[in-house]
PDB file of C-alpha atoms in Angstrom:
ATOM      1  CA  MET A   1      85.101 280.546  27.433  1.00 54.00           C
ATOM      2  CA  ALA A   2      85.505 277.252  29.175  1.00 72.00           C
ATOM      3  CA  MET A   3      87.127 274.435  27.626  1.00 82.00           C
ATOM      4  CA  SER A   4      85.962 271.009  27.693  1.00 89.00           C
ATOM      5  CA  ALA A   5      88.029 267.843  28.815  1.00 91.00           C
ATOM      6  CA  LYS A   6      88.359 266.643  25.583  1.00 92.00           C
ATOM      7  CA  GLU A   7      89.780 269.563  23.724  1.00 92.00           C
ATOM      8  CA  ILE A   8      92.380 269.419  26.520  1.00 93.00           C
ATOM      9  CA  GLU A   9      93.554 266.196  26.235  1.00 94.00           C
ATOM     10  CA  THR A  10      93.721 266.547  21.920  1.00 94.00           C
ATOM     11  CA  LEU A  11      95.588 269.350  22.786  1.00 94.00           C
ATOM     12  CA  ILE A  12      98.435 267.363  25.250  1.00 96.00           C
ATOM     13  CA  LYS A  13      98.357 264.304  22.409  1.00 96.00           C
ATOM     14  CA  ASP A  14      98.793 266.584  19.711  1.00 95.00           C
ATOM     15  CA  ALA A  15     102.135 267.796  21.673  1.00 95.00           C
ATOM     16  CA  LEU A  16     102.962 264.630  23.404  1.00 96.00           C
ATOM     17  CA  PRO A  17     101.363 261.810  21.470  1.00 96.00           C
ATOM     18  CA  ASP A  18     102.756 258.957  23.472  1.00 96.00           C
ATOM     19  CA  ALA A  19     100.923 260.371  26.966  1.00 96.00           C
ATOM     20  CA  THR A  20      97.961 259.254  28.859  1.00 96.00           C
ATOM     21  CA  VAL A  21      95.926 261.896  30.158  1.00 96.00           C
ATOM     22  CA  GLU A  22      93.519 260.909  32.864  1.00 95.00           C
ATOM     23  CA  ILE A  23      91.506 264.941  33.656  1.00 94.00           C
ATOM     24  CA  GLN A  24      88.795 265.486  35.855  1.00 92.00           C
ATOM     25  CA  ASP A  25      86.788 268.173  36.154  1.00 89.00           C
ATOM     26  CA  LEU A  26      86.717 269.309  39.441  1.00 86.00           C
ATOM     27  CA  ALA A  27      83.962 271.691  39.849  1.00 81.00           C
ATOM     28  CA  GLY A  28      82.087 270.306  37.018  1.00 80.00           C
ATOM     29  CA  ASP A  29      82.575 273.783  35.413  1.00 78.00           C
ATOM     30  CA  GLY A  30      84.223 273.045  32.825  1.00 77.00           C
ATOM     31  CA  ASP A  31      86.565 275.668  34.185  1.00 79.00           C
ATOM     32  CA  HIS A  32      88.158 273.846  37.235  1.00 85.00           C
ATOM     33  CA  TYR A  33      90.667 270.990  35.698  1.00 91.00           C
ATOM     34  CA  ALA A  34      92.861 268.989  37.797  1.00 93.00           C
ATOM     35  CA  ALA A  35      95.130 266.679  35.213  1.00 94.00           C
ATOM     36  CA  VAL A  36      97.599 263.965  35.437  1.00 96.00           C
ATOM     37  CA  VAL A  37      99.709 263.373  32.505  1.00 97.00           C
ATOM     38  CA  VAL A  38     102.164 260.600  32.108  1.00 97.00           C
ATOM     39  CA  SER A  39     104.693 260.613  29.055  1.00 97.00           C
ATOM     40  CA  LYS A  40     107.700 258.969  28.242  1.00 96.00           C
ATOM     41  CA  GLU A  41     108.814 262.650  26.593  1.00 96.00           C
ATOM     42  CA  PHE A  42     109.256 264.330  30.236  1.00 96.00           C
ATOM     43  CA  GLU A  43     112.245 261.408  30.840  1.00 96.00           C
ATOM     44  CA  GLY A  44     115.460 263.507  32.720  1.00 95.00           C
ATOM     45  CA  LYS A  45     113.342 267.006  32.591  1.00 95.00           C
ATOM     46  CA  SER A  46     112.309 268.884  36.237  1.00 94.00           C
ATOM     47  CA  ARG A  47     108.907 269.113  37.119  1.00 94.00           C
ATOM     48  CA  VAL A  48     109.264 272.815  35.708  1.00 96.00           C
ATOM     49  CA  GLN A  49     110.250 271.655  32.247  1.00 96.00           C
ATOM     50  CA  GLN A  50     107.757 268.551  32.023  1.00 96.00           C
ATOM     51  CA  HIS A  51     104.758 271.453  33.295  1.00 95.00           C
ATOM     52  CA  GLN A  52     106.184 274.015  30.482  1.00 94.00           C
ATOM     53  CA  MET A  53     105.877 271.227  27.773  1.00 95.00           C
ATOM     54  CA  VAL A  54     102.578 270.491  29.059  1.00 95.00           C
ATOM     55  CA  TYR A  55     101.402 274.622  28.835  1.00 93.00           C
ATOM     56  CA  LYS A  56     102.990 274.888  25.308  1.00 92.00           C
ATOM     57  CA  ALA A  57     100.779 272.137  24.380  1.00 94.00           C
ATOM     58  CA  LEU A  58      97.879 274.187  25.503  1.00 92.00           C
ATOM     59  CA  ARG A  59      98.815 277.571  23.125  1.00 85.00           C
ATOM     60  CA  GLY A  60      98.297 279.873  25.759  1.00 80.00           C
ATOM     61  CA  GLN A  61      94.766 279.282  26.502  1.00 84.00           C
ATOM     62  CA  MET A  62      96.925 278.259  30.308  1.00 83.00           C
ATOM     63  CA  GLY A  63      95.764 281.249  32.106  1.00 73.00           C
ATOM     64  CA  GLY A  64      93.220 282.318  29.277  1.00 76.00           C
ATOM     65  CA  ALA A  65      90.068 279.719  28.260  1.00 77.00           C
ATOM     66  CA  LEU A  66      91.348 278.012  30.711  1.00 80.00           C
ATOM     67  CA  HIS A  67      91.319 279.571  33.850  1.00 74.00           C
ATOM     68  CA  ALA A  68      92.463 276.162  36.393  1.00 81.00           C
ATOM     69  CA  LEU A  69      93.831 273.366  35.561  1.00 88.00           C
ATOM     70  CA  ALA A  70      96.420 271.325  38.516  1.00 90.00           C
ATOM     71  CA  LEU A  71      98.814 269.463  37.137  1.00 93.00           C
ATOM     72  CA  GLN A  72     100.620 266.303  38.009  1.00 94.00           C
ATOM     73  CA  THR A  73     103.204 264.919  35.349  1.00 95.00           C
ATOM     74  CA  SER A  74     105.180 262.131  35.118  1.00 95.00           C
ATOM     75  CA  ALA A  75     107.570 260.542  32.788  1.00 95.00           C
ATOM     76  CA  PRO A  76     106.431 256.888  33.032  1.00 92.00           C
ATOM     77  CA  ASN A  77     107.922 254.570  35.855  1.00 80.00           C
ATOM     78  CA  ALA A  78     110.633 252.478  34.969  1.00 53.00           C
TER      79      ALA A  78
ATOM     80  CA  MET B   1     113.956 292.974  20.820  1.00 59.00           C
ATOM     81  CA  SER B   2     114.936 294.033  23.918  1.00 74.00           C
ATOM     82  CA  GLU B   3     113.788 292.724  26.777  1.00 81.00           C
ATOM     83  CA  PRO B   4     110.744 294.212  28.941  1.00 82.00           C
ATOM     84  CA  GLU B   5     111.825 297.634  32.010  1.00 89.00           C
ATOM     85  CA  VAL B   6     110.140 294.952  34.228  1.00 94.00           C
ATOM     86  CA  PHE B   7     112.314 292.582  34.071  1.00 96.00           C
ATOM     87  CA  SER B   8     115.485 294.411  35.771  1.00 96.00           C
ATOM     88  CA  ALA B   9     113.155 294.676  38.750  1.00 96.00           C
ATOM     89  CA  ILE B  10     112.404 290.841  38.831  1.00 97.00           C
ATOM     90  CA  ARG B  11     115.477 290.061  38.683  1.00 97.00           C
ATOM     91  CA  SER B  12     116.719 292.769  41.497  1.00 97.00           C
ATOM     92  CA  ASP B  13     113.950 291.463  43.194  1.00 97.00           C
ATOM     93  CA  ILE B  14     115.132 287.530  43.382  1.00 97.00           C
ATOM     94  CA  GLU B  15     118.669 288.362  42.822  1.00 97.00           C
ATOM     95  CA  ASN B  16     118.668 290.017  46.886  1.00 97.00           C
ATOM     96  CA  ASN B  17     115.823 287.729  48.268  1.00 97.00           C
ATOM     97  CA  ASP B  18     117.019 284.214  49.037  1.00 96.00           C
ATOM     98  CA  VAL B  19     112.547 283.287  48.899  1.00 97.00           C
ATOM     99  CA  VAL B  20     110.640 285.190  46.708  1.00 98.00           C
ATOM    100  CA  LEU B  21     107.118 284.680  46.221  1.00 98.00           C
ATOM    101  CA  PHE B  22     105.098 286.299  43.038  1.00 98.00           C
ATOM    102  CA  MET B  23     101.703 286.434  44.183  1.00 98.00           C
ATOM    103  CA  LYS B  24      97.829 287.918  44.011  1.00 97.00           C
ATOM    104  CA  GLY B  25      97.441 289.329  47.259  1.00 97.00           C
ATOM    105  CA  THR B  26     100.696 289.934  50.080  1.00 97.00           C
ATOM    106  CA  PRO B  27     101.047 287.189  52.041  1.00 96.00           C
ATOM    107  CA  VAL B  28      99.137 288.199  54.989  1.00 96.00           C
ATOM    108  CA  PHE B  29      95.759 288.932  52.608  1.00 96.00           C
ATOM    109  CA  PRO B  30      96.504 286.465  49.895  1.00 96.00           C
ATOM    110  CA  GLN B  31      93.256 286.633  47.043  1.00 95.00           C
ATOM    111  CA  CYS B  32      93.351 284.411  44.995  1.00 93.00           C
ATOM    112  CA  GLY B  33      93.723 280.313  46.503  1.00 93.00           C
ATOM    113  CA  PHE B  34      96.322 279.429  44.649  1.00 93.00           C
ATOM    114  CA  SER B  35      98.562 282.226  46.236  1.00 96.00           C
ATOM    115  CA  ASN B  36      97.799 281.911  49.440  1.00 97.00           C
ATOM    116  CA  THR B  37      98.399 277.732  49.203  1.00 96.00           C
ATOM    117  CA  VAL B  38     101.540 277.999  48.698  1.00 97.00           C
ATOM    118  CA  VAL B  39     101.780 281.157  51.392  1.00 97.00           C
ATOM    119  CA  GLN B  40     100.558 278.110  53.518  1.00 97.00           C
ATOM    120  CA  VAL B  41     103.150 276.134  52.941  1.00 96.00           C
ATOM    121  CA  LEU B  42     106.316 278.868  53.415  1.00 96.00           C
ATOM    122  CA  THR B  43     104.672 279.714  56.338  1.00 95.00           C
ATOM    123  CA  TYR B  44     104.159 276.258  57.936  1.00 94.00           C
ATOM    124  CA  LEU B  45     107.121 275.022  57.104  1.00 94.00           C
ATOM    125  CA  GLY B  46     108.969 278.296  58.708  1.00 94.00           C
ATOM    126  CA  VAL B  47     110.481 279.644  55.627  1.00 95.00           C
ATOM    127  CA  PRO B  48     110.967 283.789  55.611  1.00 94.00           C
ATOM    128  CA  PHE B  49     109.914 285.275  52.310  1.00 96.00           C
ATOM    129  CA  LYS B  50     108.950 288.127  50.118  1.00 97.00           C
ATOM    130  CA  GLY B  51     105.597 288.560  48.869  1.00 98.00           C
ATOM    131  CA  VAL B  52     105.417 290.277  45.455  1.00 98.00           C
ATOM    132  CA  ASN B  53     101.714 291.221  44.724  1.00 98.00           C
ATOM    133  CA  VAL B  54     101.835 290.768  40.854  1.00 97.00           C
ATOM    134  CA  LEU B  55      98.423 292.656  40.978  1.00 96.00           C
ATOM    135  CA  GLU B  56      99.780 296.665  41.750  1.00 96.00           C
ATOM    136  CA  THR B  57     100.969 296.772  37.843  1.00 95.00           C
ATOM    137  CA  ASP B  58     100.099 295.239  34.914  1.00 95.00           C
ATOM    138  CA  GLU B  59     103.942 295.627  33.838  1.00 95.00           C
ATOM    139  CA  LEU B  60     104.911 293.347  36.572  1.00 96.00           C
ATOM    140  CA  ARG B  61     101.243 290.861  36.006  1.00 94.00           C
ATOM    141  CA  HIS B  62     102.786 290.090  32.208  1.00 94.00           C
ATOM    142  CA  GLY B  63     106.441 290.399  33.072  1.00 96.00           C
ATOM    143  CA  ILE B  64     106.979 287.725  35.546  1.00 96.00           C
ATOM    144  CA  LYS B  65     104.823 284.667  32.607  1.00 94.00           C
ATOM    145  CA  GLU B  66     107.222 285.780  29.840  1.00 93.00           C
ATOM    146  CA  PHE B  67     109.955 285.756  33.129  1.00 96.00           C
ATOM    147  CA  SER B  68     109.635 282.456  33.980  1.00 95.00           C
ATOM    148  CA  ASP B  69     107.562 281.090  30.409  1.00 92.00           C
ATOM    149  CA  TRP B  70     104.902 280.233  33.132  1.00 93.00           C
ATOM    150  CA  PRO B  71     101.742 280.594  32.293  1.00 91.00           C
ATOM    151  CA  THR B  72     100.051 280.914  35.767  1.00 92.00           C
ATOM    152  CA  ILE B  73     101.084 282.544  39.545  1.00 94.00           C
ATOM    153  CA  PRO B  74     101.865 282.685  42.279  1.00 96.00           C
ATOM    154  CA  GLN B  75     105.995 281.526  41.298  1.00 97.00           C
ATOM    155  CA  LEU B  76     108.268 280.337  43.811  1.00 98.00           C
ATOM    156  CA  TYR B  77     111.527 281.917  43.429  1.00 98.00           C
ATOM    157  CA  VAL B  78     114.494 280.342  45.775  1.00 97.00           C
ATOM    158  CA  LYS B  79     118.091 281.810  45.253  1.00 96.00           C
ATOM    159  CA  GLY B  80     117.051 283.277  41.971  1.00 96.00           C
ATOM    160  CA  GLU B  81     116.005 279.731  40.843  1.00 96.00           C
ATOM    161  CA  PHE B  82     112.201 279.105  39.621  1.00 97.00           C
ATOM    162  CA  VAL B  83     111.187 276.433  41.695  1.00 97.00           C
ATOM    163  CA  GLY B  84     108.141 276.336  40.271  1.00 96.00           C
ATOM    164  CA  GLY B  85     104.009 277.037  40.931  1.00 95.00           C
ATOM    165  CA  CYS B  86     101.255 275.838  43.016  1.00 95.00           C
ATOM    166  CA  ASP B  87     100.710 272.472  41.988  1.00 94.00           C
ATOM    167  CA  ILE B  88     104.583 271.632  41.936  1.00 95.00           C
ATOM    168  CA  ILE B  89     104.885 273.730  45.963  1.00 97.00           C
ATOM    169  CA  ARG B  90     101.995 271.529  46.848  1.00 95.00           C
ATOM    170  CA  GLU B  91     103.359 268.269  45.917  1.00 94.00           C
ATOM    171  CA  MET B  92     106.954 268.735  47.074  1.00 96.00           C
ATOM    172  CA  PHE B  93     105.593 269.777  50.125  1.00 96.00           C
ATOM    173  CA  GLU B  94     103.896 266.842  50.258  1.00 96.00           C
ATOM    174  CA  ASN B  95     106.454 264.342  49.734  1.00 94.00           C
ATOM    175  CA  GLY B  96     108.863 265.963  51.644  1.00 94.00           C
ATOM    176  CA  GLU B  97     110.660 267.428  48.634  1.00 94.00           C
ATOM    177  CA  LEU B  98     110.281 270.405  49.750  1.00 95.00           C
ATOM    178  CA  ARG B  99     112.092 270.802  52.757  1.00 93.00           C
ATOM    179  CA  GLU B 100     115.185 268.980  51.523  1.00 93.00           C
ATOM    180  CA  TYR B 101     115.250 270.952  48.670  1.00 95.00           C
ATOM    181  CA  LEU B 102     115.234 274.453  51.135  1.00 95.00           C
ATOM    182  CA  ALA B 103     117.936 272.573  53.016  1.00 93.00           C
ATOM    183  CA  ALA B 104     119.675 271.817  50.493  1.00 94.00           C
ATOM    184  CA  LYS B 105     119.847 275.578  49.287  1.00 94.00           C
ATOM    185  CA  GLY B 106     120.629 276.786  52.975  1.00 93.00           C
ATOM    186  CA  ILE B 107     117.496 277.780  53.521  1.00 92.00           C
ATOM    187  CA  GLU B 108     116.214 277.750  57.300  1.00 79.00           C
ATOM    188  CA  ALA B 109     112.951 275.755  57.744  1.00 68.00           C
ATOM    189  CA  GLU B 110     111.500 275.388  60.811  1.00 69.00           C
ATOM    190  CA  PRO B 111     107.885 274.100  61.568  1.00 60.00           C
ATOM    191  CA  ALA B 112     106.312 276.584  63.443  1.00 54.00           C
ATOM    192  CA  GLN B 113     105.256 276.361  66.578  1.00 53.00           C
ATOM    193  CA  GLN B 114     102.396 274.955  67.847  1.00 49.00           C
TER     194      GLN B 114
END
């Protein structure tokens, strides 16, 4: 039931086309990832809202097929 | 559509306690590494909090995710406001933001005595 890093990246970019997405497979098991997502869409949003946008992009996989995704989000530096 | 019954219990917890952590396990026995991380942070900062074990019922385990529109546990509430999950709390703790946030909310945060 694991997801590949590529699948995660694709889902995020579908929802946030301008995003730069860096994904690290933490344990090498296709189940524990860390992602850094930078997107202009995050401007003016709280961290909670930014993470919610990414979770939405993952369409309910978070907490399901995707067991652990450590998230770090930000808007591009001005 | 009427809201799930468990929402009123959640609402009562976050209205009647300044700091509430919805977590897997209890503050003394966290049953998940992510929950444990947040317990450690709050303990380090000396913040009194109520731990709510979401593993106690399925209604709560699923209800809290719906209530907050947040897919994972743990979830931290301060003065009725959802602050974030493990990643956000850790990030805010590491850059000093969490201490400021708690102070601004009037929550006493004292570093643990060495």
